PDB file of C-alpha atoms in Angstrom:
ATOM      1  CA  ASP A1170      20.014   8.854  14.614  1.00  0.00           C
ATOM      2  CA  ALA A1171      19.745   7.076  17.947  1.00  0.00           C
ATOM      3  CA  GLY A1172      23.514   6.870  18.218  1.00  0.00           C
ATOM      4  CA  ILE A1173      24.129   4.887  15.042  1.00  0.00           C
ATOM      5  CA  THR A1174      26.990   5.934  12.824  1.00  0.00           C
ATOM      6  CA  GLN A1175      27.885   4.274   9.558  1.00  0.00           C
ATOM      7  CA  SER A1176      31.214   4.788   7.847  1.00  0.00           C
ATOM      8  CA  PRO A1177      32.080   5.543   5.201  1.00  0.00           C
ATOM      9  CA  ARG A1178      28.944   7.195   3.841  1.00  0.00           C
ATOM     10  CA  HIS A1179      30.086   6.815   0.248  1.00  0.00           C
ATOM     11  CA  LYS A1180      32.673   4.569  -1.327  1.00  0.00           C
ATOM     12  CA  VAL A1181      33.769   3.664  -4.825  1.00  0.00           C
ATOM     13  CA  THR A1182      35.923   0.595  -5.140  1.00  0.00           C
ATOM     14  CA  GLU A1183      37.246  -1.663  -7.845  1.00  0.00           C
ATOM     15  CA  THR A1184      36.088  -5.180  -8.580  1.00  0.00           C
ATOM     16  CA  GLY A1185      38.066  -7.744  -6.643  1.00  0.00           C
ATOM     17  CA  THR A1186      39.148  -5.494  -3.811  1.00  0.00           C
ATOM     18  CA  PRO A1187      38.142  -6.080  -0.192  1.00  0.00           C
ATOM     19  CA  VAL A1188      35.853  -3.528   1.425  1.00  0.00           C
ATOM     20  CA  THR A1189      34.840  -3.083   5.067  1.00  0.00           C
ATOM     21  CA  LEU A1190      31.886  -1.045   6.223  1.00  0.00           C
ATOM     22  CA  ARG A1191      31.535  -0.044   9.843  1.00  0.00           C
ATOM     23  CA  CYS A1192      28.503   0.404  12.037  1.00  0.00           C
ATOM     24  CA  HIS A1193      28.970   2.015  15.422  1.00  0.00           C
ATOM     25  CA  GLN A1194      26.288   2.378  18.105  1.00  0.00           C
ATOM     26  CA  THR A1195      26.442   4.158  21.424  1.00  0.00           C
ATOM     27  CA  GLU A1196      23.397   2.690  23.225  1.00  0.00           C
ATOM     28  CA  ASN A1197      24.606  -0.808  24.070  1.00  0.00           C
ATOM     29  CA  HIS A1198      21.999  -2.635  21.989  1.00  0.00           C
ATOM     30  CA  ARG A1199      22.501  -6.359  21.778  1.00  0.00           C
ATOM     31  CA  TYR A1200      21.133  -6.913  18.265  1.00  0.00           C
ATOM     32  CA  MET A1201      22.655  -5.311  15.188  1.00  0.00           C
ATOM     33  CA  TYR A1202      21.841  -5.904  11.527  1.00  0.00           C
ATOM     34  CA  TRP A1203      23.213  -5.263   8.058  1.00  0.00           C
ATOM     35  CA  TYR A1204      20.783  -4.782   5.193  1.00  0.00           C
ATOM     36  CA  ARG A1205      21.261  -3.895   1.562  1.00  0.00           C
ATOM     37  CA  GLN A1206      18.722  -1.840  -0.342  1.00  0.00           C
ATOM     38  CA  ASP A1207      18.224  -2.198  -4.069  1.00  0.00           C
ATOM     39  CA  PRO A1208      15.412  -0.879  -6.288  1.00  0.00           C
ATOM     40  CA  GLY A1209      12.510  -3.305  -6.426  1.00  0.00           C
ATOM     41  CA  HIS A1210      13.855  -5.461  -3.618  1.00  0.00           C
ATOM     42  CA  GLY A1211      13.235  -3.420  -0.504  1.00  0.00           C
ATOM     43  CA  LEU A1212      15.708  -4.122   2.271  1.00  0.00           C
ATOM     44  CA  ARG A1213      17.283  -7.540   2.387  1.00  0.00           C
ATOM     45  CA  LEU A1214      19.062  -8.911   5.421  1.00  0.00           C
ATOM     46  CA  ILE A1215      22.722  -9.787   4.914  1.00  0.00           C
ATOM     47  CA  HIS A1216      23.897 -10.750   8.392  1.00  0.00           C
ATOM     48  CA  TYR A1217      22.951  -9.986  11.941  1.00  0.00           C
ATOM     49  CA  SER A1218      24.506 -10.216  15.376  1.00  0.00           C
ATOM     50  CA  TYR A1219      22.879 -11.070  18.682  1.00  0.00           C
ATOM     51  CA  GLY A1220      25.923 -10.378  20.812  1.00  0.00           C
ATOM     52  CA  VAL A1221      29.681 -10.049  20.811  1.00  0.00           C
ATOM     53  CA  LYS A1222      31.109 -12.739  18.520  1.00  0.00           C
ATOM     54  CA  ASP A1223      27.584 -14.110  17.909  1.00  0.00           C
ATOM     55  CA  THR A1224      26.457 -13.675  14.315  1.00  0.00           C
ATOM     56  CA  ASP A1225      24.147 -15.375  11.851  1.00  0.00           C
ATOM     57  CA  LYS A1226      23.395 -15.252   8.156  1.00  0.00           C
ATOM     58  CA  GLY A1227      20.486 -13.491   6.508  1.00  0.00           C
ATOM     59  CA  GLU A1228      18.882 -14.137   3.148  1.00  0.00           C
ATOM     60  CA  VAL A1229      21.665 -12.607   0.991  1.00  0.00           C
ATOM     61  CA  SER A1230      24.847 -13.478   2.874  1.00  0.00           C
ATOM     62  CA  ASP A1231      26.923 -14.914   0.009  1.00  0.00           C
ATOM     63  CA  GLY A1232      30.049 -12.826  -0.591  1.00  0.00           C
ATOM     64  CA  TYR A1233      29.788 -11.069   2.767  1.00  0.00           C
ATOM     65  CA  SER A1234      31.265 -11.677   6.189  1.00  0.00           C
ATOM     66  CA  VAL A1235      30.777  -9.870   9.474  1.00  0.00           C
ATOM     67  CA  SER A1236      32.522  -9.450  12.778  1.00  0.00           C
ATOM     68  CA  ARG A1237      31.538  -8.108  16.148  1.00  0.00           C
ATOM     69  CA  SER A1238      34.373  -7.975  18.638  1.00  0.00           C
ATOM     70  CA  LYS A1239      32.780  -5.201  20.702  1.00  0.00           C
ATOM     71  CA  THR A1240      29.152  -4.453  21.521  1.00  0.00           C
ATOM     72  CA  GLU A1241      29.320  -1.075  19.839  1.00  0.00           C
ATOM     73  CA  ASP A1242      30.845  -2.103  16.501  1.00  0.00           C
ATOM     74  CA  PHE A1243      29.512  -4.368  13.757  1.00  0.00           C
ATOM     75  CA  LEU A1244      31.671  -4.683  10.658  1.00  0.00           C
ATOM     76  CA  LEU A1245      30.567  -5.860   7.233  1.00  0.00           C
ATOM     77  CA  THR A1246      33.265  -7.090   4.859  1.00  0.00           C
ATOM     78  CA  LEU A1247      33.053  -7.764   1.166  1.00  0.00           C
ATOM     79  CA  GLU A1248      35.954 -10.140   0.705  1.00  0.00           C
ATOM     80  CA  SER A1249      36.261  -9.516  -3.041  1.00  0.00           C
ATOM     81  CA  ALA A1250      33.841  -6.885  -4.233  1.00  0.00           C
ATOM     82  CA  THR A1251      31.743  -7.531  -7.342  1.00  0.00           C
ATOM     83  CA  SER A1252      29.543  -5.206  -9.375  1.00  0.00           C
ATOM     84  CA  SER A1253      26.448  -7.013  -8.060  1.00  0.00           C
ATOM     85  CA  GLN A1254      27.338  -5.712  -4.610  1.00  0.00           C
ATOM     86  CA  THR A1255      26.828  -2.136  -5.708  1.00  0.00           C
ATOM     87  CA  SER A1256      24.079  -1.049  -3.352  1.00  0.00           C
ATOM     88  CA  VAL A1257      23.116   1.084  -0.399  1.00  0.00           C
ATOM     89  CA  TYR A1258      23.955  -0.658   2.868  1.00  0.00           C
ATOM     90  CA  PHE A1259      22.087   0.045   6.072  1.00  0.00           C
ATOM     91  CA  CYS A1260      22.962  -0.892   9.584  1.00  0.00           C
ATOM     92  CA  ALA A1261      20.168  -1.228  12.118  1.00  0.00           C
ATOM     93  CA  ILE A1262      19.769  -1.918  15.808  1.00  0.00           C
ATOM     94  CA  LYS A1263      16.963  -3.573  17.649  1.00  0.00           C
ATOM     95  CA  SER A1264      15.039  -2.076  20.489  1.00  0.00           C
ATOM     96  CA  LEU A1265      12.467  -4.320  22.150  1.00  0.00           C
ATOM     97  CA  ASP A1266       9.007  -3.047  23.008  1.00  0.00           C
ATOM     98  CA  ARG A1267       8.959  -5.033  26.183  1.00  0.00           C
ATOM     99  CA  PRO A1268      12.074  -7.045  26.973  1.00  0.00           C
ATOM    100  CA  GLY A1269      11.486 -10.771  27.265  1.00  0.00           C
ATOM    101  CA  GLN A1270       8.438 -10.942  25.041  1.00  0.00           C
ATOM    102  CA  GLY A1271      10.429 -11.704  21.933  1.00  0.00           C
ATOM    103  CA  ALA A1272       8.682  -9.246  19.658  1.00  0.00           C
ATOM    104  CA  ILE A1273      11.085  -7.160  17.682  1.00  0.00           C
ATOM    105  CA  ARG A1274      10.888  -3.447  17.305  1.00  0.00           C
ATOM    106  CA  MET A1275      13.659  -2.435  14.969  1.00  0.00           C
ATOM    107  CA  ALA A1276      13.322   1.264  15.539  1.00  0.00           C
ATOM    108  CA  PHE A1277      16.622   2.614  14.306  1.00  0.00           C
ATOM    109  CA  PHE A1278      18.524   2.559  11.073  1.00  0.00           C
ATOM    110  CA  GLY A1279      21.754   4.302  10.228  1.00  0.00           C
ATOM    111  CA  GLN A1280      22.049   6.818   7.417  1.00  0.00           C
ATOM    112  CA  GLY A1281      23.372   4.255   4.976  1.00  0.00           C
ATOM    113  CA  THR A1282      26.536   3.685   2.982  1.00  0.00           C
ATOM    114  CA  ARG A1283      26.382   4.009  -0.774  1.00  0.00           C
ATOM    115  CA  LEU A1284      28.859   1.547  -2.248  1.00  0.00           C
ATOM    116  CA  THR A1285      29.746   1.489  -5.922  1.00  0.00           C
ATOM    117  CA  VAL A1286      31.872  -1.320  -7.321  1.00  0.00           C
ATOM    118  CA  VAL A1287      33.381  -0.483 -10.696  1.00  0.00           C
TER     119      VAL A1287
ATOM    120  CA  GLN B 785      11.802 -15.935  -1.975  1.00  0.00           C
ATOM    121  CA  GLN B 786       9.794 -12.916  -0.972  1.00  0.00           C
ATOM    122  CA  GLN B 787       7.973 -13.559   2.276  1.00  0.00           C
ATOM    123  CA  VAL B 788       6.228 -10.205   2.341  1.00  0.00           C
ATOM    124  CA  LYS B 789       4.576  -8.952  -0.844  1.00  0.00           C
ATOM    125  CA  GLN B 790       3.850  -5.246  -1.097  1.00  0.00           C
ATOM    126  CA  SER B 791       1.708  -3.331  -3.575  1.00  0.00           C
ATOM    127  CA  PRO B 792       1.494  -1.033  -5.394  1.00  0.00           C
ATOM    128  CA  GLN B 793       5.062  -0.266  -6.395  1.00  0.00           C
ATOM    129  CA  SER B 794       4.195   3.413  -6.831  1.00  0.00           C
ATOM    130  CA  LEU B 795       1.246   5.595  -5.968  1.00  0.00           C
ATOM    131  CA  ILE B 796       0.278   9.153  -6.823  1.00  0.00           C
ATOM    132  CA  VAL B 797      -2.519  10.974  -4.993  1.00  0.00           C
ATOM    133  CA  GLN B 798      -3.752  14.512  -4.646  1.00  0.00           C
ATOM    134  CA  LYS B 799      -3.320  16.409  -1.402  1.00  0.00           C
ATOM    135  CA  GLY B 800      -6.056  15.366   1.013  1.00  0.00           C
ATOM    136  CA  GLY B 801      -6.466  11.957  -0.594  1.00  0.00           C
ATOM    137  CA  ILE B 802      -6.147   8.658   1.267  1.00  0.00           C
ATOM    138  CA  PRO B 803      -3.394   6.483  -0.189  1.00  0.00           C
ATOM    139  CA  ILE B 804      -3.588   2.817   0.740  1.00  0.00           C
ATOM    140  CA  ILE B 805      -0.614   0.466   0.609  1.00  0.00           C
ATOM    141  CA  ASN B 806      -1.140  -3.251   0.928  1.00  0.00           C
ATOM    142  CA  CYS B 807       1.015  -6.109   2.141  1.00  0.00           C
ATOM    143  CA  ALA B 808       0.526  -9.859   2.312  1.00  0.00           C
ATOM    144  CA  TYR B 809       2.549 -12.484   4.113  1.00  0.00           C
ATOM    145  CA  GLU B 810       2.764 -16.260   4.229  1.00  0.00           C
ATOM    146  CA  ASN B 811       4.662 -17.104   7.386  1.00  0.00           C
ATOM    147  CA  THR B 812       2.212 -17.566  10.247  1.00  0.00           C
ATOM    148  CA  ALA B 813       5.106 -17.229  12.693  1.00  0.00           C
ATOM    149  CA  PHE B 814       5.215 -13.489  12.025  1.00  0.00           C
ATOM    150  CA  ASP B 815       3.951 -11.677  15.090  1.00  0.00           C
ATOM    151  CA  TYR B 816       4.907  -8.048  14.571  1.00  0.00           C
ATOM    152  CA  PHE B 817       4.096  -5.860  11.564  1.00  0.00           C
ATOM    153  CA  PRO B 818       5.754  -2.450  11.332  1.00  0.00           C
ATOM    154  CA  TRP B 819       5.676   0.165   8.608  1.00  0.00           C
ATOM    155  CA  TYR B 820       8.675   2.299   7.768  1.00  0.00           C
ATOM    156  CA  GLN B 821       8.931   5.624   5.994  1.00  0.00           C
ATOM    157  CA  GLN B 822      12.032   6.562   4.063  1.00  0.00           C
ATOM    158  CA  PHE B 823      12.996   9.902   2.556  1.00  0.00           C
ATOM    159  CA  PRO B 824      15.688  10.161  -0.125  1.00  0.00           C
ATOM    160  CA  GLY B 825      19.180   9.885   1.294  1.00  0.00           C
ATOM    161  CA  LYS B 826      17.941   8.781   4.707  1.00  0.00           C
ATOM    162  CA  GLY B 827      17.556   5.496   6.503  1.00  0.00           C
ATOM    163  CA  PRO B 828      14.077   4.035   7.046  1.00  0.00           C
ATOM    164  CA  ALA B 829      12.258   5.329  10.114  1.00  0.00           C
ATOM    165  CA  LEU B 830       9.619   3.419  12.055  1.00  0.00           C
ATOM    166  CA  LEU B 831       6.195   4.908  11.402  1.00  0.00           C
ATOM    167  CA  ILE B 832       3.655   2.652  13.076  1.00  0.00           C
ATOM    168  CA  ALA B 833       3.417  -1.018  14.020  1.00  0.00           C
ATOM    169  CA  ILE B 834       0.779  -3.576  14.924  1.00  0.00           C
ATOM    170  CA  ARG B 835       0.561  -7.004  16.506  1.00  0.00           C
ATOM    171  CA  PRO B 836      -1.867  -9.643  15.187  1.00  0.00           C
ATOM    172  CA  ASP B 837      -4.114  -9.560  18.235  1.00  0.00           C
ATOM    173  CA  VAL B 838      -5.679  -6.280  17.060  1.00  0.00           C
ATOM    174  CA  SER B 839      -7.364  -5.453  13.754  1.00  0.00           C
ATOM    175  CA  GLU B 840      -6.577  -1.760  13.576  1.00  0.00           C
ATOM    176  CA  LYS B 841      -4.166   0.764  15.000  1.00  0.00           C
ATOM    177  CA  LYS B 842      -4.151   4.525  14.520  1.00  0.00           C
ATOM    178  CA  GLU B 843      -1.381   6.996  15.160  1.00  0.00           C
ATOM    179  CA  GLY B 844      -2.194  10.481  14.001  1.00  0.00           C
ATOM    180  CA  ARG B 845      -3.032  10.356  10.301  1.00  0.00           C
ATOM    181  CA  PHE B 846      -1.615   6.849   9.860  1.00  0.00           C
ATOM    182  CA  THR B 847      -3.720   3.720  10.295  1.00  0.00           C
ATOM    183  CA  ILE B 848      -2.813   0.061   9.983  1.00  0.00           C
ATOM    184  CA  SER B 849      -5.589  -2.386   9.181  1.00  0.00           C
ATOM    185  CA  PHE B 850      -4.802  -6.027   9.883  1.00  0.00           C
ATOM    186  CA  ASN B 851      -6.623  -9.121   8.630  1.00  0.00           C
ATOM    187  CA  LYS B 852      -5.129 -12.159  10.310  1.00  0.00           C
ATOM    188  CA  SER B 853      -7.236 -14.755   8.499  1.00  0.00           C
ATOM    189  CA  ALA B 854      -6.288 -13.340   5.107  1.00  0.00           C
ATOM    190  CA  LYS B 855      -2.686 -12.706   6.205  1.00  0.00           C
ATOM    191  CA  GLN B 856      -2.864  -9.183   4.920  1.00  0.00           C
ATOM    192  CA  PHE B 857      -2.261  -5.749   6.364  1.00  0.00           C
ATOM    193  CA  SER B 858      -2.428  -2.270   4.962  1.00  0.00           C
ATOM    194  CA  LEU B 859      -1.387   1.299   5.665  1.00  0.00           C
ATOM    195  CA  HIS B 860      -3.823   4.176   5.206  1.00  0.00           C
ATOM    196  CA  ILE B 861      -2.696   7.798   5.286  1.00  0.00           C
ATOM    197  CA  MET B 862      -5.552  10.154   6.052  1.00  0.00           C
ATOM    198  CA  ASP B 863      -5.555  13.715   4.684  1.00  0.00           C
ATOM    199  CA  SER B 864      -2.277  13.104   2.871  1.00  0.00           C
ATOM    200  CA  GLN B 865       0.143  15.998   2.475  1.00  0.00           C
ATOM    201  CA  PRO B 866       3.006  16.681   0.048  1.00  0.00           C
ATOM    202  CA  GLY B 867       5.375  16.130   2.982  1.00  0.00           C
ATOM    203  CA  ASP B 868       4.190  12.522   3.118  1.00  0.00           C
ATOM    204  CA  SER B 869       5.863  11.899  -0.244  1.00  0.00           C
ATOM    205  CA  ALA B 870       8.349   9.147   0.519  1.00  0.00           C
ATOM    206  CA  THR B 871       8.949   5.450   0.115  1.00  0.00           C
ATOM    207  CA  TYR B 872       6.988   3.229   2.471  1.00  0.00           C
ATOM    208  CA  PHE B 873       7.979  -0.276   3.468  1.00  0.00           C
ATOM    209  CA  CYS B 874       5.935  -2.855   5.271  1.00  0.00           C
ATOM    210  CA  ALA B 875       7.739  -5.486   7.280  1.00  0.00           C
ATOM    211  CA  ALA B 876       7.055  -8.571   9.323  1.00  0.00           C
ATOM    212  CA  SER B 877       8.927 -10.187  12.148  1.00  0.00           C
ATOM    213  CA  PRO B 878       8.977 -13.614  13.805  1.00  0.00           C
ATOM    214  CA  ALA B 879      11.641 -12.952  16.415  1.00  0.00           C
ATOM    215  CA  ARG B 880      15.202 -11.940  15.728  1.00  0.00           C
ATOM    216  CA  GLN B 881      14.763 -10.847  12.126  1.00  0.00           C
ATOM    217  CA  LEU B 882      12.681  -8.396  10.142  1.00  0.00           C
ATOM    218  CA  THR B 883      11.572  -9.136   6.593  1.00  0.00           C
ATOM    219  CA  PHE B 884      10.687  -6.191   4.377  1.00  0.00           C
ATOM    220  CA  GLY B 885       8.352  -5.715   1.459  1.00  0.00           C
ATOM    221  CA  SER B 886       9.717  -4.239  -1.755  1.00  0.00           C
ATOM    222  CA  GLY B 887       8.506  -0.716  -1.025  1.00  0.00           C
ATOM    223  CA  THR B 888       5.951   1.776  -2.364  1.00  0.00           C
ATOM    224  CA  GLN B 889       6.978   5.155  -3.661  1.00  0.00           C
ATOM    225  CA  LEU B 890       4.239   7.604  -2.698  1.00  0.00           C
ATOM    226  CA  THR B 891       3.867  10.996  -4.313  1.00  0.00           C
ATOM    227  CA  VAL B 892       1.327  13.446  -2.922  1.00  0.00           C
ATOM    228  CA  LEU B 893       0.614  16.255  -5.340  1.00  0.00           C
ATOM    229  CA  PRO B 894      -0.075  19.760  -3.960  1.00  0.00           C
TER     230      PRO B 894
END
């Protein structure tokens, strides 16, 4: 939707291995986000980016790193996957209602990546 | 630390009923309150949103009621249909980020 592609869509990996998830957007949005979704917790922000090479931590950033070397790509890396990182990961982009007013309208989410760490 | 508290966790109504989902927040810096709808296997999709300078917003069968003094807001779905069965999330935003509630799984029985 809205030019957001997440890859892979499903992945099973072993504990201790590194994993990278990719989010690709085609509409040149400045802000991009990574969330994880777990039952009973809603969506929790992992990291976000407000421009190329500009990133910041969210509420559950431990064990995750991100990179954004191009506007269109935002990568999420699990340096050493653990079973607690089994989750569904969503990428999102921000579209402002009226640029300059600061209010956020996060209209678009990707389809999600289901990651299982065994 | 959950900044947005959502209830109930699950809700079952008959077709035509009016399910109501409630959210409460603490951070007075929040200035944008969207609701998202999510179907199984899909990403959340923006449903309707409100800013704190209004007390109510309607879009089709969906209405947000907002009580700034109580720091609460709610989603009402008029004439609910089985196709409305989904998980609904409230959210709140100060600026760059969006904080979500824990979600409500709505089932509308035919």
